Amino acid sequence: MDDVGDVLAANARYYQAFEAADLDAMSAAWERSDRVTCTHPGWGSLRGWGEVASSFAALFQGAGVQFVLTRPTAVVVGDAAWVSVDENLLGEQAGVTVATLNLFVRGDAGWRQVGHHGSVVHVPADL
Amino acid sequence: MDDVGDVLAANARYYQAFEAADLDAMSAAWERSDRVTCTHPGWGSLRGWGEVASSFAALFQGAGVQFVLTRPTAVVVGDAAWVSVDENLLGEQAGVTVATLNLFVRGDAGWRQVGHHGSVVHVPADL
């Protein structure tokens, strides 16, 4: 069993859903429960699938986002896992890197996302 | 067994060590392994205890920090757990809130921290 590979595949589903602005796919990628949490860059932490789903519905109304993901590492502890990854944005936000921590829990239907926390990596203004 | 209480106690040890600028206490609170990850607000993600420890050693040279923690919630999945919490800063950075996700893993010595991700909650400039 390749747990790390399965977790990285679950992580990829999050970004594929985001790039496609596909709320159904995002909903399938997440555990739709009260215990999920999501913190977009600069936002307060959202708690529970209702708040998290609403945030994606709103974000998907805006300009599309494309990511180049770098330095993904997955760690599995039993039925829980985390992925640390850098999101390098393309398009209107090209040059921005978002340091990210994604959480996953394994249930009957496989790995589902339960957490996302992204924050912009600051670069000195003169670079 | 009160797993949630134990995880919240482990979470409290992180903040006690931070407020005391006590690197030994911070070292005792963390799992000192390659798989830990830490993302301070605006920083890139640090990986492994060596990088994480160095960051705290550097941060502890600066002005002290005090936190008022709000909205802590802990979720336990087997031997892994996460805490979502808001850090409200006092002192020089009063008025700043850092949305935070902390990760913990249970080993022979109890719950040890394996992840921290904090990001400043942005407030419109005219507030």
PDB file of C-alpha atoms in Angstrom:
ATOM      1  CA  MET A   1       0.000   0.000   0.000  1.00  0.00           C
ATOM      2  CA  ASP A   2       1.438   3.360  -0.999  1.00  0.00           C
ATOM      3  CA  ASP A   3      -0.096   5.678   1.577  1.00  0.00           C
ATOM      4  CA  VAL A   4       2.120   8.624   0.708  1.00  0.00           C
ATOM      5  CA  GLY A   5       1.233   8.319  -2.972  1.00  0.00           C
ATOM      6  CA  ASP A   6      -2.462   8.152  -2.129  1.00  0.00           C
ATOM      7  CA  VAL A   7      -2.209  11.265   0.029  1.00  0.00           C
ATOM      8  CA  LEU A   8      -0.342  13.168  -2.676  1.00  0.00           C
ATOM      9  CA  ALA A   9      -3.093  12.125  -5.113  1.00  0.00           C
ATOM     10  CA  ALA A  10      -5.701  13.502  -2.708  1.00  0.00           C
ATOM     11  CA  ASN A  11      -3.656  16.685  -2.466  1.00  0.00           C
ATOM     12  CA  ALA A  12      -3.596  16.922  -6.275  1.00  0.00           C
ATOM     13  CA  ARG A  13      -7.401  16.641  -6.379  1.00  0.00           C
ATOM     14  CA  TYR A  14      -7.650  19.816  -4.292  1.00  0.00           C
ATOM     15  CA  TYR A  15      -5.564  21.785  -6.793  1.00  0.00           C
ATOM     16  CA  GLN A  16      -7.288  20.291  -9.823  1.00  0.00           C
ATOM     17  CA  ALA A  17     -10.671  21.303  -8.374  1.00  0.00           C
ATOM     18  CA  PHE A  18      -9.341  24.778  -7.587  1.00  0.00           C
ATOM     19  CA  GLU A  19      -7.886  25.350 -11.062  1.00  0.00           C
ATOM     20  CA  ALA A  20     -11.120  24.081 -12.652  1.00  0.00           C
ATOM     21  CA  ALA A  21     -13.193  26.268 -10.262  1.00  0.00           C
ATOM     22  CA  ASP A  22     -15.261  23.095  -9.848  1.00  0.00           C
ATOM     23  CA  LEU A  23     -17.242  23.198  -6.606  1.00  0.00           C
ATOM     24  CA  ASP A  24     -18.531  19.647  -7.095  1.00  0.00           C
ATOM     25  CA  ALA A  25     -14.989  18.330  -7.411  1.00  0.00           C
ATOM     26  CA  MET A  26     -13.899  20.396  -4.404  1.00  0.00           C
ATOM     27  CA  SER A  27     -16.830  19.023  -2.431  1.00  0.00           C
ATOM     28  CA  ALA A  28     -15.813  15.469  -3.375  1.00  0.00           C
ATOM     29  CA  ALA A  29     -12.213  16.140  -2.314  1.00  0.00           C
ATOM     30  CA  TRP A  30     -13.156  17.325   1.185  1.00  0.00           C
ATOM     31  CA  GLU A  31     -14.643  15.585   4.171  1.00  0.00           C
ATOM     32  CA  ARG A  32     -17.951  17.399   4.458  1.00  0.00           C
ATOM     33  CA  SER A  33     -18.033  17.641   8.249  1.00  0.00           C
ATOM     34  CA  ASP A  34     -17.955  20.114  11.100  1.00  0.00           C
ATOM     35  CA  ARG A  35     -14.341  19.387  11.950  1.00  0.00           C
ATOM     36  CA  VAL A  36     -12.751  20.692   8.743  1.00  0.00           C
ATOM     37  CA  THR A  37     -10.854  23.978   8.800  1.00  0.00           C
ATOM     38  CA  CYS A  38      -9.581  26.241   6.031  1.00  0.00           C
ATOM     39  CA  THR A  39      -7.479  29.401   6.195  1.00  0.00           C
ATOM     40  CA  HIS A  40      -6.979  31.251   2.922  1.00  0.00           C
ATOM     41  CA  PRO A  41      -4.097  33.779   2.780  1.00  0.00           C
ATOM     42  CA  GLY A  42      -4.998  36.790   4.911  1.00  0.00           C
ATOM     43  CA  TRP A  43      -8.362  35.339   5.932  1.00  0.00           C
ATOM     44  CA  GLY A  44      -9.538  34.285   9.348  1.00  0.00           C
ATOM     45  CA  SER A  45      -9.888  30.533   9.846  1.00  0.00           C
ATOM     46  CA  LEU A  46     -13.098  29.014   8.520  1.00  0.00           C
ATOM     47  CA  ARG A  47     -14.578  26.079  10.430  1.00  0.00           C
ATOM     48  CA  GLY A  48     -16.949  23.401   9.163  1.00  0.00           C
ATOM     49  CA  TRP A  49     -17.768  22.415   5.607  1.00  0.00           C
ATOM     50  CA  GLY A  50     -20.521  25.015   5.253  1.00  0.00           C
ATOM     51  CA  GLU A  51     -18.146  27.937   5.746  1.00  0.00           C
ATOM     52  CA  VAL A  52     -15.407  26.280   3.721  1.00  0.00           C
ATOM     53  CA  ALA A  53     -17.719  25.483   0.794  1.00  0.00           C
ATOM     54  CA  SER A  54     -19.029  29.051   0.772  1.00  0.00           C
ATOM     55  CA  SER A  55     -15.483  30.372   0.560  1.00  0.00           C
ATOM     56  CA  PHE A  56     -14.711  28.266  -2.502  1.00  0.00           C
ATOM     57  CA  ALA A  57     -18.008  29.255  -4.119  1.00  0.00           C
ATOM     58  CA  ALA A  58     -16.993  32.895  -3.675  1.00  0.00           C
ATOM     59  CA  LEU A  59     -13.379  32.404  -4.782  1.00  0.00           C
ATOM     60  CA  PHE A  60     -14.505  30.529  -7.897  1.00  0.00           C
ATOM     61  CA  GLN A  61     -16.455  33.621  -9.027  1.00  0.00           C
ATOM     62  CA  GLY A  62     -13.188  35.523  -9.423  1.00  0.00           C
ATOM     63  CA  ALA A  63     -10.383  35.297 -11.944  1.00  0.00           C
ATOM     64  CA  GLY A  64      -9.043  31.790 -12.438  1.00  0.00           C
ATOM     65  CA  VAL A  65      -5.948  30.646 -10.582  1.00  0.00           C
ATOM     66  CA  GLN A  66      -3.210  28.318 -11.785  1.00  0.00           C
ATOM     67  CA  PHE A  67      -0.600  26.750  -9.545  1.00  0.00           C
ATOM     68  CA  VAL A  68       2.837  25.295 -10.021  1.00  0.00           C
ATOM     69  CA  LEU A  69       3.369  23.147  -6.925  1.00  0.00           C
ATOM     70  CA  THR A  70       6.873  22.716  -5.544  1.00  0.00           C
ATOM     71  CA  ARG A  71       8.452  20.897  -2.593  1.00  0.00           C
ATOM     72  CA  PRO A  72       5.447  18.652  -1.822  1.00  0.00           C
ATOM     73  CA  THR A  73       6.094  16.325   1.113  1.00  0.00           C
ATOM     74  CA  ALA A  74       3.513  14.012   2.642  1.00  0.00           C
ATOM     75  CA  VAL A  75       3.601  12.407   6.080  1.00  0.00           C
ATOM     76  CA  VAL A  76       1.127   9.671   7.074  1.00  0.00           C
ATOM     77  CA  VAL A  77       0.307   8.824  10.707  1.00  0.00           C
ATOM     78  CA  GLY A  78      -2.305   6.073  10.793  1.00  0.00           C
ATOM     79  CA  ASP A  79      -5.460   7.436   9.188  1.00  0.00           C
ATOM     80  CA  ALA A  80      -4.283  11.045   9.255  1.00  0.00           C
ATOM     81  CA  ALA A  81      -1.800  12.807   7.001  1.00  0.00           C
ATOM     82  CA  TRP A  82      -0.391  16.214   6.212  1.00  0.00           C
ATOM     83  CA  VAL A  83       1.159  17.668   3.077  1.00  0.00           C
ATOM     84  CA  SER A  84       3.501  20.649   3.145  1.00  0.00           C
ATOM     85  CA  VAL A  85       3.703  22.243  -0.289  1.00  0.00           C
ATOM     86  CA  ASP A  86       4.489  25.569  -1.960  1.00  0.00           C
ATOM     87  CA  GLU A  87       1.877  26.988  -4.343  1.00  0.00           C
ATOM     88  CA  ASN A  88       3.527  29.177  -6.988  1.00  0.00           C
ATOM     89  CA  LEU A  89       0.821  31.242  -8.637  1.00  0.00           C
ATOM     90  CA  LEU A  90       0.601  31.999 -12.347  1.00  0.00           C
ATOM     91  CA  GLY A  91      -1.507  34.513 -14.257  1.00  0.00           C
ATOM     92  CA  GLU A  92      -2.526  37.760 -12.585  1.00  0.00           C
ATOM     93  CA  GLN A  93      -0.734  36.778  -9.375  1.00  0.00           C
ATOM     94  CA  ALA A  94       2.441  35.504 -11.028  1.00  0.00           C
ATOM     95  CA  GLY A  95       5.447  35.698  -8.715  1.00  0.00           C
ATOM     96  CA  VAL A  96       3.453  35.034  -5.563  1.00  0.00           C
ATOM     97  CA  THR A  97       4.263  31.922  -3.527  1.00  0.00           C
ATOM     98  CA  VAL A  98       1.809  30.597  -0.961  1.00  0.00           C
ATOM     99  CA  ALA A  99       3.302  28.314   1.701  1.00  0.00           C
ATOM    100  CA  THR A 100       0.672  25.704   2.453  1.00  0.00           C
ATOM    101  CA  LEU A 101      -0.190  22.948   4.898  1.00  0.00           C
ATOM    102  CA  ASN A 102      -2.964  20.538   3.847  1.00  0.00           C
ATOM    103  CA  LEU A 103      -4.525  17.902   6.139  1.00  0.00           C
ATOM    104  CA  PHE A 104      -6.217  14.645   5.181  1.00  0.00           C
ATOM    105  CA  VAL A 105      -8.079  11.864   6.986  1.00  0.00           C
ATOM    106  CA  ARG A 106      -8.696   8.369   5.611  1.00  0.00           C
ATOM    107  CA  GLY A 107     -12.250   7.063   5.778  1.00  0.00           C
ATOM    108  CA  ASP A 108     -14.260   4.392   4.026  1.00  0.00           C
ATOM    109  CA  ALA A 109     -14.113   6.378   0.771  1.00  0.00           C
ATOM    110  CA  GLY A 110     -10.371   6.984   0.924  1.00  0.00           C
ATOM    111  CA  TRP A 111      -8.443  10.135   1.772  1.00  0.00           C
ATOM    112  CA  ARG A 112     -10.485  13.284   2.183  1.00  0.00           C
ATOM    113  CA  GLN A 113      -9.198  16.763   2.934  1.00  0.00           C
ATOM    114  CA  VAL A 114      -9.923  18.135   6.410  1.00  0.00           C
ATOM    115  CA  GLY A 115      -7.621  21.145   6.511  1.00  0.00           C
ATOM    116  CA  HIS A 116      -5.947  23.813   4.391  1.00  0.00           C
ATOM    117  CA  HIS A 117      -3.797  26.707   5.571  1.00  0.00           C
ATOM    118  CA  GLY A 118      -2.083  28.988   3.075  1.00  0.00           C
ATOM    119  CA  SER A 119      -0.020  32.128   3.660  1.00  0.00           C
ATOM    120  CA  VAL A 120       1.837  34.349   1.226  1.00  0.00           C
ATOM    121  CA  VAL A 121       5.620  34.185   1.471  1.00  0.00           C
ATOM    122  CA  HIS A 122       6.780  37.796   1.828  1.00  0.00           C
ATOM    123  CA  VAL A 123       9.567  39.069  -0.383  1.00  0.00           C
ATOM    124  CA  PRO A 124      11.461  42.288   0.376  1.00  0.00           C
ATOM    125  CA  ALA A 125      10.035  45.125  -1.719  1.00  0.00           C
ATOM    126  CA  ASP A 126      13.342  45.803  -3.499  1.00  0.00           C
ATOM    127  CA  LEU A 127      13.679  42.315  -5.000  1.00  0.00           C
TER     128      LEU A 127
ATOM    129  CA  MET B   1      -8.798   9.197  28.475  1.00  0.00           C
ATOM    130  CA  ASP B   2      -9.304  12.819  27.490  1.00  0.00           C
ATOM    131  CA  ASP B   3      -7.429  13.009  24.194  1.00  0.00           C
ATOM    132  CA  VAL B   4      -8.746  16.442  23.299  1.00  0.00           C
ATOM    133  CA  GLY B   5      -7.693  17.819  26.671  1.00  0.00           C
ATOM    134  CA  ASP B   6      -4.241  16.292  26.303  1.00  0.00           C
ATOM    135  CA  VAL B   7      -3.838  17.828  22.847  1.00  0.00           C
ATOM    136  CA  LEU B   8      -4.939  21.242  24.083  1.00  0.00           C
ATOM    137  CA  ALA B   9      -2.390  20.915  26.905  1.00  0.00           C
ATOM    138  CA  ALA B  10       0.311  20.141  24.332  1.00  0.00           C
ATOM    139  CA  ASN B  11      -0.863  23.169  22.368  1.00  0.00           C
ATOM    140  CA  ALA B  12      -0.572  25.301  25.503  1.00  0.00           C
ATOM    141  CA  ARG B  13       3.021  24.131  26.026  1.00  0.00           C
ATOM    142  CA  TYR B  14       3.939  25.634  22.647  1.00  0.00           C
ATOM    143  CA  TYR B  15       2.629  29.055  23.643  1.00  0.00           C
ATOM    144  CA  GLN B  16       4.140  28.899  27.120  1.00  0.00           C
ATOM    145  CA  ALA B  17       7.538  28.113  25.605  1.00  0.00           C
ATOM    146  CA  PHE B  18       7.102  30.928  23.076  1.00  0.00           C
ATOM    147  CA  GLU B  19       6.105  33.530  25.672  1.00  0.00           C
ATOM    148  CA  ALA B  20       8.991  32.455  27.904  1.00  0.00           C
ATOM    149  CA  ALA B  21      11.384  32.507  24.891  1.00  0.00           C
ATOM    150  CA  ASP B  22      12.539  29.154  26.293  1.00  0.00           C
ATOM    151  CA  LEU B  23      14.234  27.088  23.589  1.00  0.00           C
ATOM    152  CA  ASP B  24      14.592  24.063  25.897  1.00  0.00           C
ATOM    153  CA  ALA B  25      10.857  24.066  26.582  1.00  0.00           C
ATOM    154  CA  MET B  26      10.110  24.534  22.882  1.00  0.00           C
ATOM    155  CA  SER B  27      12.436  21.645  22.087  1.00  0.00           C
ATOM    156  CA  ALA B  28      10.604  19.461  24.620  1.00  0.00           C
ATOM    157  CA  ALA B  29       7.242  20.411  23.106  1.00  0.00           C
ATOM    158  CA  TRP B  30       8.203  19.376  19.572  1.00  0.00           C
ATOM    159  CA  GLU B  31       8.970  16.054  18.009  1.00  0.00           C
ATOM    160  CA  ARG B  32      12.603  16.550  17.069  1.00  0.00           C
ATOM    161  CA  SER B  33      12.462  14.806  13.709  1.00  0.00           C
ATOM    162  CA  ASP B  34      12.841  15.413  10.001  1.00  0.00           C
ATOM    163  CA  ARG B  35       9.103  15.336   9.384  1.00  0.00           C
ATOM    164  CA  VAL B  36       8.143  18.426  11.361  1.00  0.00           C
ATOM    165  CA  THR B  37       7.168  21.600   9.504  1.00  0.00           C
ATOM    166  CA  CYS B  38       6.735  25.190  10.652  1.00  0.00           C
ATOM    167  CA  THR B  39       5.524  28.249   8.751  1.00  0.00           C
ATOM    168  CA  HIS B  40       5.772  31.559  10.585  1.00  0.00           C
ATOM    169  CA  PRO B  41       3.654  34.458   9.223  1.00  0.00           C
ATOM    170  CA  GLY B  42       5.156  35.611   5.938  1.00  0.00           C
ATOM    171  CA  TRP B  43       7.949  33.024   6.033  1.00  0.00           C
ATOM    172  CA  GLY B  44       8.541  30.117   3.713  1.00  0.00           C
ATOM    173  CA  SER B  45       7.871  26.699   5.214  1.00  0.00           C
ATOM    174  CA  LEU B  46      10.660  25.283   7.365  1.00  0.00           C
ATOM    175  CA  ARG B  47      11.179  21.531   7.318  1.00  0.00           C
ATOM    176  CA  GLY B  48      12.857  19.355   9.941  1.00  0.00           C
ATOM    177  CA  TRP B  49      13.645  20.128  13.560  1.00  0.00           C
ATOM    178  CA  GLY B  50      17.017  21.711  12.730  1.00  0.00           C
ATOM    179  CA  GLU B  51      15.443  24.479  10.650  1.00  0.00           C
ATOM    180  CA  VAL B  52      12.522  24.865  13.043  1.00  0.00           C
ATOM    181  CA  ALA B  53      14.751  25.093  16.118  1.00  0.00           C
ATOM    182  CA  SER B  54      16.949  27.689  14.419  1.00  0.00           C
ATOM    183  CA  SER B  55      13.887  29.809  13.688  1.00  0.00           C
ATOM    184  CA  PHE B  56      12.821  29.829  17.325  1.00  0.00           C
ATOM    185  CA  ALA B  57      16.362  30.593  18.456  1.00  0.00           C
ATOM    186  CA  ALA B  58      16.304  33.629  16.154  1.00  0.00           C
ATOM    187  CA  LEU B  59      12.779  34.723  17.111  1.00  0.00           C
ATOM    188  CA  PHE B  60      13.591  34.459  20.811  1.00  0.00           C
ATOM    189  CA  GLN B  61      16.366  37.058  20.346  1.00  0.00           C
ATOM    190  CA  GLY B  62      13.749  39.671  19.497  1.00  0.00           C
ATOM    191  CA  ALA B  63      11.168  41.493  21.580  1.00  0.00           C
ATOM    192  CA  GLY B  64       8.998  39.196  23.665  1.00  0.00           C
ATOM    193  CA  VAL B  65       5.599  38.131  22.433  1.00  0.00           C
ATOM    194  CA  GLN B  66       2.437  37.552  24.440  1.00  0.00           C
ATOM    195  CA  PHE B  67      -0.646  35.808  23.120  1.00  0.00           C
ATOM    196  CA  VAL B  68      -4.302  35.751  24.008  1.00  0.00           C
ATOM    197  CA  LEU B  69      -5.590  32.562  22.409  1.00  0.00           C
ATOM    198  CA  THR B  70      -9.174  32.414  21.182  1.00  0.00           C
ATOM    199  CA  ARG B  71     -11.394  29.855  19.449  1.00  0.00           C
ATOM    200  CA  PRO B  72      -9.141  26.828  20.152  1.00  0.00           C
ATOM    201  CA  THR B  73     -10.581  23.603  18.765  1.00  0.00           C
ATOM    202  CA  ALA B  74      -8.813  20.257  18.801  1.00  0.00           C
ATOM    203  CA  VAL B  75      -9.561  17.216  16.644  1.00  0.00           C
ATOM    204  CA  VAL B  76      -7.966  13.830  17.357  1.00  0.00           C
ATOM    205  CA  VAL B  77      -7.664  11.071  14.716  1.00  0.00           C
ATOM    206  CA  GLY B  78      -5.853   8.089  16.217  1.00  0.00           C
ATOM    207  CA  ASP B  79      -2.361   9.200  17.144  1.00  0.00           C
ATOM    208  CA  ALA B  80      -2.568  12.444  15.168  1.00  0.00           C
ATOM    209  CA  ALA B  81      -4.334  15.677  16.046  1.00  0.00           C
ATOM    210  CA  TRP B  82      -4.740  19.240  14.906  1.00  0.00           C
ATOM    211  CA  VAL B  83      -5.631  22.430  16.747  1.00  0.00           C
ATOM    212  CA  SER B  84      -7.110  25.459  15.008  1.00  0.00           C
ATOM    213  CA  VAL B  85      -6.637  28.563  17.140  1.00  0.00           C
ATOM    214  CA  ASP B  86      -6.400  32.336  16.832  1.00  0.00           C
ATOM    215  CA  GLU B  87      -3.345  34.015  18.352  1.00  0.00           C
ATOM    216  CA  ASN B  88      -4.174  37.582  19.389  1.00  0.00           C
ATOM    217  CA  LEU B  89      -0.902  39.411  19.975  1.00  0.00           C
ATOM    218  CA  LEU B  90      -0.226  41.855  22.791  1.00  0.00           C
ATOM    219  CA  GLY B  91       2.603  44.338  23.301  1.00  0.00           C
ATOM    220  CA  GLU B  92       4.298  45.899  20.288  1.00  0.00           C
ATOM    221  CA  GLN B  93       2.087  43.937  17.902  1.00  0.00           C
ATOM    222  CA  ALA B  94      -1.171  44.543  19.744  1.00  0.00           C
ATOM    223  CA  GLY B  95      -4.181  44.315  17.468  1.00  0.00           C
ATOM    224  CA  VAL B  96      -2.666  41.667  15.220  1.00  0.00           C
ATOM    225  CA  THR B  97      -4.411  38.295  14.975  1.00  0.00           C
ATOM    226  CA  VAL B  98      -2.580  35.270  13.619  1.00  0.00           C
ATOM    227  CA  ALA B  99      -4.809  32.438  12.375  1.00  0.00           C
ATOM    228  CA  THR B 100      -3.012  29.229  13.257  1.00  0.00           C
ATOM    229  CA  LEU B 101      -3.085  25.494  12.615  1.00  0.00           C
ATOM    230  CA  ASN B 102      -0.976  23.319  14.927  1.00  0.00           C
ATOM    231  CA  LEU B 103      -0.314  19.592  14.400  1.00  0.00           C
ATOM    232  CA  PHE B 104       0.536  16.959  17.001  1.00  0.00           C
ATOM    233  CA  VAL B 105       1.472  13.278  16.983  1.00  0.00           C
ATOM    234  CA  ARG B 106       1.254  10.937  19.979  1.00  0.00           C
ATOM    235  CA  GLY B 107       4.322   8.851  20.750  1.00  0.00           C
ATOM    236  CA  ASP B 108       5.689   7.011  23.768  1.00  0.00           C
ATOM    237  CA  ALA B 109       6.300  10.318  25.531  1.00  0.00           C
ATOM    238  CA  GLY B 110       2.844  11.731  24.809  1.00  0.00           C
ATOM    239  CA  TRP B 111       1.751  14.398  22.366  1.00  0.00           C
ATOM    240  CA  ARG B 112       4.514  16.241  20.561  1.00  0.00           C
ATOM    241  CA  GLN B 113       4.105  19.069  18.075  1.00  0.00           C
ATOM    242  CA  VAL B 114       4.912  18.248  14.450  1.00  0.00           C
ATOM    243  CA  GLY B 115       3.467  21.257  12.667  1.00  0.00           C
ATOM    244  CA  HIS B 116       2.714  24.967  13.028  1.00  0.00           C
ATOM    245  CA  HIS B 117       1.318  27.304  10.392  1.00  0.00           C
ATOM    246  CA  GLY B 118       0.435  30.881  11.257  1.00  0.00           C
ATOM    247  CA  SER B 119      -0.760  33.719   9.014  1.00  0.00           C
ATOM    248  CA  VAL B 120      -1.783  37.253   9.844  1.00  0.00           C
ATOM    249  CA  VAL B 121      -5.493  37.985   9.431  1.00  0.00           C
ATOM    250  CA  HIS B 122      -5.693  41.057   7.227  1.00  0.00           C
ATOM    251  CA  VAL B 123      -7.853  43.969   8.260  1.00  0.00           C
ATOM    252  CA  PRO B 124      -8.873  46.730   5.818  1.00  0.00           C
ATOM    253  CA  ALA B 125      -6.639  49.757   6.301  1.00  0.00           C
ATOM    254  CA  ASP B 126      -9.524  52.051   7.191  1.00  0.00           C
ATOM    255  CA  LEU B 127     -10.638  50.036  10.232  1.00  0.00           C
TER     256      LEU B 127
END
